[in-house]
PDB file of C-alpha atoms in Angstrom:
ATOM      1  CA  MET A 614       2.365 -40.950  69.662  1.00 63.00           C
ATOM      2  CA  GLY A 615       1.102 -39.479  72.928  1.00 82.00           C
ATOM      3  CA  THR A 616       0.542 -35.949  74.090  1.00 87.00           C
ATOM      4  CA  GLU A 617       2.988 -33.140  73.362  1.00 92.00           C
ATOM      5  CA  PHE A 618       2.227 -31.446  76.686  1.00 94.00           C
ATOM      6  CA  SER A 619       4.808 -31.744  79.446  1.00 94.00           C
ATOM      7  CA  PRO A 620       4.000 -33.439  82.758  1.00 94.00           C
ATOM      8  CA  LYS A 621       4.156 -29.983  84.362  1.00 96.00           C
ATOM      9  CA  ARG A 622       1.422 -28.637  82.052  1.00 96.00           C
ATOM     10  CA  ILE A 623      -0.724 -31.692  82.741  1.00 96.00           C
ATOM     11  CA  GLU A 624      -0.246 -31.140  86.476  1.00 97.00           C
ATOM     12  CA  GLU A 625      -1.490 -27.559  86.010  1.00 97.00           C
ATOM     13  CA  VAL A 626      -4.620 -28.862  84.295  1.00 97.00           C
ATOM     14  CA  VAL A 627      -5.242 -31.391  87.085  1.00 97.00           C
ATOM     15  CA  ALA A 628      -4.701 -28.709  89.751  1.00 98.00           C
ATOM     16  CA  PHE A 629      -7.219 -26.439  88.045  1.00 97.00           C
ATOM     17  CA  HIS A 630      -9.811 -29.192  87.647  1.00 97.00           C
ATOM     18  CA  GLY A 631      -9.298 -30.814  91.035  1.00 97.00           C
ATOM     19  CA  HIS A 632      -8.800 -34.444  90.034  1.00 95.00           C
ATOM     20  CA  TRP A 633      -7.458 -36.671  87.261  1.00 95.00           C
ATOM     21  CA  CYS A 634      -9.976 -38.506  85.070  1.00 93.00           C
ATOM     22  CA  PRO A 635     -10.543 -39.747  81.506  1.00 94.00           C
ATOM     23  CA  GLY A 636     -12.644 -36.695  80.621  1.00 95.00           C
ATOM     24  CA  LEU A 637      -9.785 -34.404  81.557  1.00 97.00           C
ATOM     25  CA  ALA A 638      -7.338 -36.515  79.549  1.00 97.00           C
ATOM     26  CA  LEU A 639      -9.609 -36.266  76.529  1.00 97.00           C
ATOM     27  CA  GLY A 640      -9.830 -32.505  77.009  1.00 98.00           C
ATOM     28  CA  ILE A 641      -6.028 -32.310  76.987  1.00 98.00           C
ATOM     29  CA  ARG A 642      -5.921 -34.071  73.628  1.00 98.00           C
ATOM     30  CA  ILE A 643      -8.735 -31.876  72.243  1.00 98.00           C
ATOM     31  CA  ALA A 644      -6.813 -28.783  73.339  1.00 97.00           C
ATOM     32  CA  GLU A 645      -3.671 -30.177  71.726  1.00 97.00           C
ATOM     33  CA  LYS A 646      -5.421 -30.637  68.392  1.00 97.00           C
ATOM     34  CA  ALA A 647      -7.067 -27.217  68.647  1.00 97.00           C
ATOM     35  CA  LEU A 648      -3.675 -25.570  69.143  1.00 96.00           C
ATOM     36  CA  GLN A 649      -2.379 -27.344  66.043  1.00 96.00           C
ATOM     37  CA  GLU A 650      -5.383 -26.255  63.988  1.00 96.00           C
ATOM     38  CA  VAL A 651      -6.096 -22.670  65.107  1.00 95.00           C
ATOM     39  CA  GLY A 652      -3.442 -21.639  67.659  1.00 90.00           C
ATOM     40  CA  ARG A 653      -3.679 -20.292  71.207  1.00 84.00           C
ATOM     41  CA  ALA A 654      -6.127 -17.579  72.227  1.00 71.00           C
ATOM     42  CA  GLY A 655      -4.795 -14.140  72.997  1.00 72.00           C
ATOM     43  CA  ASP A 656      -7.670 -11.967  74.077  1.00 75.00           C
ATOM     44  CA  GLU A 657     -10.667 -13.121  72.031  1.00 79.00           C
ATOM     45  CA  GLU A 658      -8.899 -14.064  68.789  1.00 88.00           C
ATOM     46  CA  ILE A 659      -9.714 -17.758  69.250  1.00 94.00           C
ATOM     47  CA  VAL A 660     -13.195 -18.837  70.306  1.00 95.00           C
ATOM     48  CA  ALA A 661     -14.177 -22.289  71.569  1.00 96.00           C
ATOM     49  CA  VAL A 662     -17.681 -23.699  71.736  1.00 97.00           C
ATOM     50  CA  ALA A 663     -18.188 -26.768  73.933  1.00 98.00           C
ATOM     51  CA  GLU A 664     -21.220 -28.958  73.320  1.00 98.00           C
ATOM     52  CA  SER A 665     -21.345 -30.255  76.914  1.00 97.00           C
ATOM     53  CA  ASP A 666     -20.228 -29.164  80.358  1.00 96.00           C
ATOM     54  CA  SER A 667     -17.839 -32.108  80.737  1.00 96.00           C
ATOM     55  CA  CYS A 668     -14.493 -32.292  82.540  1.00 96.00           C
ATOM     56  CA  ALA A 669     -12.809 -31.700  79.178  1.00 98.00           C
ATOM     57  CA  VAL A 670     -13.907 -28.048  79.259  1.00 98.00           C
ATOM     58  CA  ASP A 671     -11.460 -27.311  82.081  1.00 98.00           C
ATOM     59  CA  ALA A 672      -8.510 -28.698  80.113  1.00 98.00           C
ATOM     60  CA  VAL A 673      -9.507 -26.587  77.123  1.00 97.00           C
ATOM     61  CA  GLN A 674      -9.645 -23.466  79.316  1.00 96.00           C
ATOM     62  CA  VAL A 675      -6.199 -23.998  80.810  1.00 96.00           C
ATOM     63  CA  LEU A 676      -4.401 -25.017  77.631  1.00 96.00           C
ATOM     64  CA  THR A 677      -5.973 -22.905  74.870  1.00 95.00           C
ATOM     65  CA  GLY A 678      -6.596 -19.611  76.626  1.00 92.00           C
ATOM     66  CA  CYS A 679     -10.305 -19.766  75.779  1.00 94.00           C
ATOM     67  CA  THR A 680     -12.152 -19.064  79.040  1.00 94.00           C
ATOM     68  CA  LEU A 681     -15.682 -18.561  80.259  1.00 92.00           C
ATOM     69  CA  GLY A 682     -14.701 -15.311  81.975  1.00 90.00           C
ATOM     70  CA  LYS A 683     -13.360 -13.742  78.774  1.00 90.00           C
ATOM     71  CA  GLY A 684     -16.395 -14.895  76.854  1.00 89.00           C
ATOM     72  CA  ASN A 685     -14.361 -16.737  74.228  1.00 93.00           C
ATOM     73  CA  LEU A 686     -15.432 -20.109  75.616  1.00 95.00           C
ATOM     74  CA  VAL A 687     -19.133 -20.770  75.149  1.00 95.00           C
ATOM     75  CA  VAL A 688     -20.931 -23.836  76.507  1.00 96.00           C
ATOM     76  CA  ARG A 689     -23.912 -24.905  74.381  1.00 96.00           C
ATOM     77  CA  ASP A 690     -24.816 -28.022  76.299  1.00 95.00           C
ATOM     78  CA  VAL A 691     -26.408 -30.499  73.917  1.00 96.00           C
ATOM     79  CA  GLY A 692     -24.789 -33.473  75.649  1.00 96.00           C
ATOM     80  CA  LYS A 693     -22.085 -34.139  73.053  1.00 96.00           C
ATOM     81  CA  MET A 694     -18.357 -34.472  73.598  1.00 96.00           C
ATOM     82  CA  ALA A 695     -17.554 -32.059  70.799  1.00 97.00           C
ATOM     83  CA  PHE A 696     -15.758 -28.721  70.531  1.00 98.00           C
ATOM     84  CA  SER A 697     -15.693 -26.131  67.760  1.00 98.00           C
ATOM     85  CA  PHE A 698     -12.767 -23.703  67.532  1.00 97.00           C
ATOM     86  CA  TYR A 699     -12.781 -20.487  65.506  1.00 97.00           C
ATOM     87  CA  ARG A 700      -9.943 -18.097  64.559  1.00 95.00           C
ATOM     88  CA  ARG A 701     -11.517 -14.699  63.998  1.00 92.00           C
ATOM     89  CA  ARG A 702      -8.818 -13.061  61.872  1.00 91.00           C
ATOM     90  CA  ASP A 703      -9.123 -15.415  58.908  1.00 92.00           C
ATOM     91  CA  GLY A 704     -12.252 -17.484  59.595  1.00 93.00           C
ATOM     92  CA  LYS A 705     -10.394 -20.775  60.156  1.00 95.00           C
ATOM     93  CA  ALA A 706     -12.732 -23.079  62.080  1.00 97.00           C
ATOM     94  CA  VAL A 707     -12.788 -26.769  63.013  1.00 98.00           C
ATOM     95  CA  ARG A 708     -15.042 -29.076  65.001  1.00 98.00           C
ATOM     96  CA  LEU A 709     -13.327 -31.816  67.013  1.00 98.00           C
ATOM     97  CA  VAL A 710     -15.168 -34.983  68.007  1.00 98.00           C
ATOM     98  CA  PRO A 711     -13.683 -38.146  69.555  1.00 96.00           C
ATOM     99  CA  ARG A 712     -13.833 -41.150  67.263  1.00 94.00           C
ATOM    100  CA  PRO A 713     -15.891 -44.045  68.663  1.00 88.00           C
ATOM    101  CA  ARG A 714     -13.517 -46.420  70.449  1.00 75.00           C
ATOM    102  CA  PRO A 715     -14.376 -50.128  70.563  1.00 65.00           C
ATOM    103  CA  ASP A 716     -12.221 -50.539  73.688  1.00 61.00           C
ATOM    104  CA  GLU A 717     -13.984 -47.711  75.502  1.00 65.00           C
ATOM    105  CA  GLY A 718     -15.179 -48.747  78.914  1.00 65.00           C
ATOM    106  CA  GLY A 719     -16.558 -52.219  78.652  1.00 79.00           C
ATOM    107  CA  ASP A 720     -19.327 -53.752  80.761  1.00 85.00           C
ATOM    108  CA  LEU A 721     -17.387 -53.670  84.030  1.00 88.00           C
ATOM    109  CA  TYR A 722     -16.428 -50.019  83.618  1.00 86.00           C
ATOM    110  CA  ARG A 723     -20.005 -49.012  82.780  1.00 87.00           C
ATOM    111  CA  MET A 724     -21.396 -50.961  85.754  1.00 91.00           C
ATOM    112  CA  LEU A 725     -18.890 -49.364  88.132  1.00 90.00           C
ATOM    113  CA  GLN A 726     -19.602 -45.913  86.659  1.00 89.00           C
ATOM    114  CA  ILE A 727     -23.304 -46.348  87.394  1.00 92.00           C
ATOM    115  CA  LYS A 728     -22.598 -47.487  90.943  1.00 92.00           C
ATOM    116  CA  SER A 729     -20.189 -44.592  91.427  1.00 92.00           C
ATOM    117  CA  ASN A 730     -22.878 -42.150  90.266  1.00 92.00           C
ATOM    118  CA  GLU A 731     -25.285 -43.731  92.744  1.00 94.00           C
ATOM    119  CA  GLY A 732     -22.701 -43.713  95.561  1.00 92.00           C
ATOM    120  CA  THR A 733     -23.014 -47.471  96.070  1.00 93.00           C
ATOM    121  CA  LEU A 734     -19.467 -48.683  95.307  1.00 90.00           C
ATOM    122  CA  SER A 735     -17.942 -51.104  97.783  1.00 92.00           C
ATOM    123  CA  GLU A 736     -14.358 -50.403  98.842  1.00 94.00           C
ATOM    124  CA  LYS A 737     -13.034 -53.059  96.447  1.00 93.00           C
ATOM    125  CA  GLU A 738     -15.169 -51.690  93.603  1.00 92.00           C
ATOM    126  CA  ARG A 739     -13.954 -48.159  94.359  1.00 92.00           C
ATOM    127  CA  LEU A 740     -10.340 -49.332  94.005  1.00 94.00           C
ATOM    128  CA  ASP A 741     -11.149 -51.309  90.841  1.00 91.00           C
ATOM    129  CA  PHE A 742     -12.920 -48.313  89.341  1.00 91.00           C
ATOM    130  CA  ALA A 743     -10.011 -45.998  90.167  1.00 92.00           C
ATOM    131  CA  THR A 744      -7.611 -48.425  88.466  1.00 92.00           C
ATOM    132  CA  LEU A 745      -9.804 -48.654  85.354  1.00 92.00           C
ATOM    133  CA  ARG A 746     -10.199 -44.858  85.188  1.00 92.00           C
ATOM    134  CA  GLU A 747      -6.454 -44.340  85.482  1.00 93.00           C
ATOM    135  CA  ALA A 748      -5.805 -46.858  82.695  1.00 92.00           C
ATOM    136  CA  ARG A 749      -8.459 -45.263  80.499  1.00 92.00           C
ATOM    137  CA  ALA A 750      -7.066 -41.765  81.073  1.00 93.00           C
ATOM    138  CA  GLN A 751      -3.535 -42.907  80.304  1.00 93.00           C
ATOM    139  CA  ALA A 752      -4.692 -44.662  77.134  1.00 92.00           C
ATOM    140  CA  LEU A 753      -6.215 -41.376  75.956  1.00 94.00           C
ATOM    141  CA  LEU A 754      -2.973 -39.512  76.645  1.00 95.00           C
ATOM    142  CA  ASP A 755      -0.954 -42.173  74.808  1.00 94.00           C
ATOM    143  CA  ALA A 756      -3.275 -42.508  71.801  1.00 94.00           C
ATOM    144  CA  ASP A 757      -2.378 -41.285  68.342  1.00 95.00           C
ATOM    145  CA  LEU A 758      -4.101 -37.929  67.997  1.00 95.00           C
ATOM    146  CA  GLU A 759      -5.325 -38.549  64.446  1.00 94.00           C
ATOM    147  CA  ALA A 760      -6.820 -41.882  65.465  1.00 93.00           C
ATOM    148  CA  LEU A 761      -8.432 -40.327  68.533  1.00 95.00           C
ATOM    149  CA  LEU A 762     -10.199 -37.290  67.060  1.00 97.00           C
ATOM    150  CA  LEU A 763     -12.285 -36.513  64.002  1.00 97.00           C
ATOM    151  CA  VAL A 764     -11.669 -33.062  62.523  1.00 97.00           C
ATOM    152  CA  GLY A 765     -14.615 -31.671  60.607  1.00 97.00           C
ATOM    153  CA  PRO A 766     -16.401 -28.472  59.645  1.00 97.00           C
ATOM    154  CA  VAL A 767     -18.194 -26.391  62.263  1.00 97.00           C
ATOM    155  CA  ARG A 768     -21.981 -26.428  62.353  1.00 95.00           C
ATOM    156  CA  ARG A 769     -22.560 -22.840  63.471  1.00 93.00           C
ATOM    157  CA  ASP A 770     -21.122 -19.418  62.737  1.00 92.00           C
ATOM    158  CA  VAL A 771     -18.512 -17.982  65.081  1.00 91.00           C
ATOM    159  CA  PRO A 772     -20.176 -16.557  68.213  1.00 87.00           C
ATOM    160  CA  PRO A 773     -20.105 -12.764  68.498  1.00 85.00           C
ATOM    161  CA  HIS A 774     -17.749 -11.016  70.897  1.00 81.00           C
ATOM    162  CA  ALA A 775     -18.811 -11.214  74.532  1.00 72.00           C
ATOM    163  CA  PRO A 776     -21.554  -8.628  75.031  1.00 72.00           C
ATOM    164  CA  MET A 777     -21.020  -5.615  77.272  1.00 78.00           C
ATOM    165  CA  GLU A 778     -24.578  -4.581  78.018  1.00 85.00           C
ATOM    166  CA  PRO A 779     -25.980  -2.166  80.618  1.00 92.00           C
ATOM    167  CA  SER A 780     -27.594  -3.578  83.746  1.00 93.00           C
ATOM    168  CA  ARG A 781     -31.090  -2.993  85.098  1.00 94.00           C
ATOM    169  CA  LEU A 782     -32.297  -3.350  88.672  1.00 95.00           C
ATOM    170  CA  CYS A 783     -34.627  -6.288  89.269  1.00 95.00           C
ATOM    171  CA  GLU A 784     -37.762  -4.853  90.832  1.00 94.00           C
ATOM    172  CA  ARG A 785     -38.349  -7.957  92.945  1.00 94.00           C
ATOM    173  CA  CYS A 786     -34.956  -8.910  94.443  1.00 95.00           C
ATOM    174  CA  GLY A 787     -33.147  -5.594  93.953  1.00 95.00           C
ATOM    175  CA  GLU A 788     -30.121  -7.170  92.247  1.00 96.00           C
ATOM    176  CA  LYS A 789     -28.627  -5.972  88.971  1.00 96.00           C
ATOM    177  CA  VAL A 790     -29.221  -8.060  85.859  1.00 96.00           C
ATOM    178  CA  MET A 791     -27.852  -7.604  82.352  1.00 93.00           C
ATOM    179  CA  GLU A 792     -30.465  -5.768  80.328  1.00 92.00           C
ATOM    180  CA  THR A 793     -30.523  -8.426  77.609  1.00 90.00           C
ATOM    181  CA  LYS A 794     -31.285 -11.114  80.234  1.00 92.00           C
ATOM    182  CA  ALA A 795     -33.988  -9.145  82.065  1.00 94.00           C
ATOM    183  CA  ARG A 796     -37.635 -10.063  81.632  1.00 94.00           C
ATOM    184  CA  LEU A 797     -40.759  -7.928  81.759  1.00 92.00           C
ATOM    185  CA  HIS A 798     -43.699  -9.204  83.836  1.00 92.00           C
ATOM    186  CA  GLY A 799     -46.694  -7.176  84.935  1.00 90.00           C
ATOM    187  CA  GLY A 800     -44.896  -4.001  83.886  1.00 92.00           C
ATOM    188  CA  ARG A 801     -41.923  -4.789  86.164  1.00 94.00           C
ATOM    189  CA  VAL A 802     -38.329  -5.510  85.139  1.00 95.00           C
ATOM    190  CA  LEU A 803     -37.288  -8.859  86.639  1.00 94.00           C
ATOM    191  CA  CYS A 804     -34.192 -11.042  86.588  1.00 95.00           C
ATOM    192  CA  PRO A 805     -34.737 -14.565  85.158  1.00 95.00           C
ATOM    193  CA  ASP A 806     -34.978 -16.205  88.619  1.00 94.00           C
ATOM    194  CA  CYS A 807     -37.578 -13.731  89.869  1.00 94.00           C
ATOM    195  CA  PHE A 808     -39.472 -13.984  86.580  1.00 94.00           C
ATOM    196  CA  ASP A 809     -39.651 -17.767  86.968  1.00 91.00           C
ATOM    197  CA  GLY A 810     -40.789 -17.319  90.562  1.00 85.00           C
ATOM    198  CA  GLU A 811     -43.555 -14.942  89.521  1.00 81.00           C
ATOM    199  CA  VAL A 812     -44.777 -17.191  86.713  1.00 75.00           C
ATOM    200  CA  ARG A 813     -44.839 -20.293  88.976  1.00 76.00           C
ATOM    201  CA  ARG A 814     -46.935 -18.558  91.684  1.00 67.00           C
TER     202      ARG A 814
END
């Protein structure tokens, strides 16, 4: 029981992310299960799709080799803590979702989370919240992986390889934009930001 990753690897994840938190701990366990199911990404052999932009995404990047920059990590933010992993060579694919945990949070944790989001924690509450977060993160690292995560079928086909498309010059701001992202307005080629600006005027 507990994660197979060494303390050194976990430190690397924390250094990349910038702080330690339950979301990062959960991402470590998701990455661990993904490695067991589909293996580590070389170039674009393994593809990950995250269903939110949570802290867990950073752990997945560091530990699986699926990254935003390579295009084999895709964020489709629908607000769910769920990840799909695909192995291109043989079509193996799994979707990982945390099982609901009855011990997750509790009223005090949720109240302190809200106050933290609002920036209204007292010094004592800040310390209490830090203690609860540390305990929650450690519980995720120590949990039995099978009890922690549901493994199911993916809901979408594997994303295509990262596109390499030509760029066009935005005729409003003068910056280059990928041709497939450019918009046409009034006969002018515009980047999405300039298009939105034109439409709002």
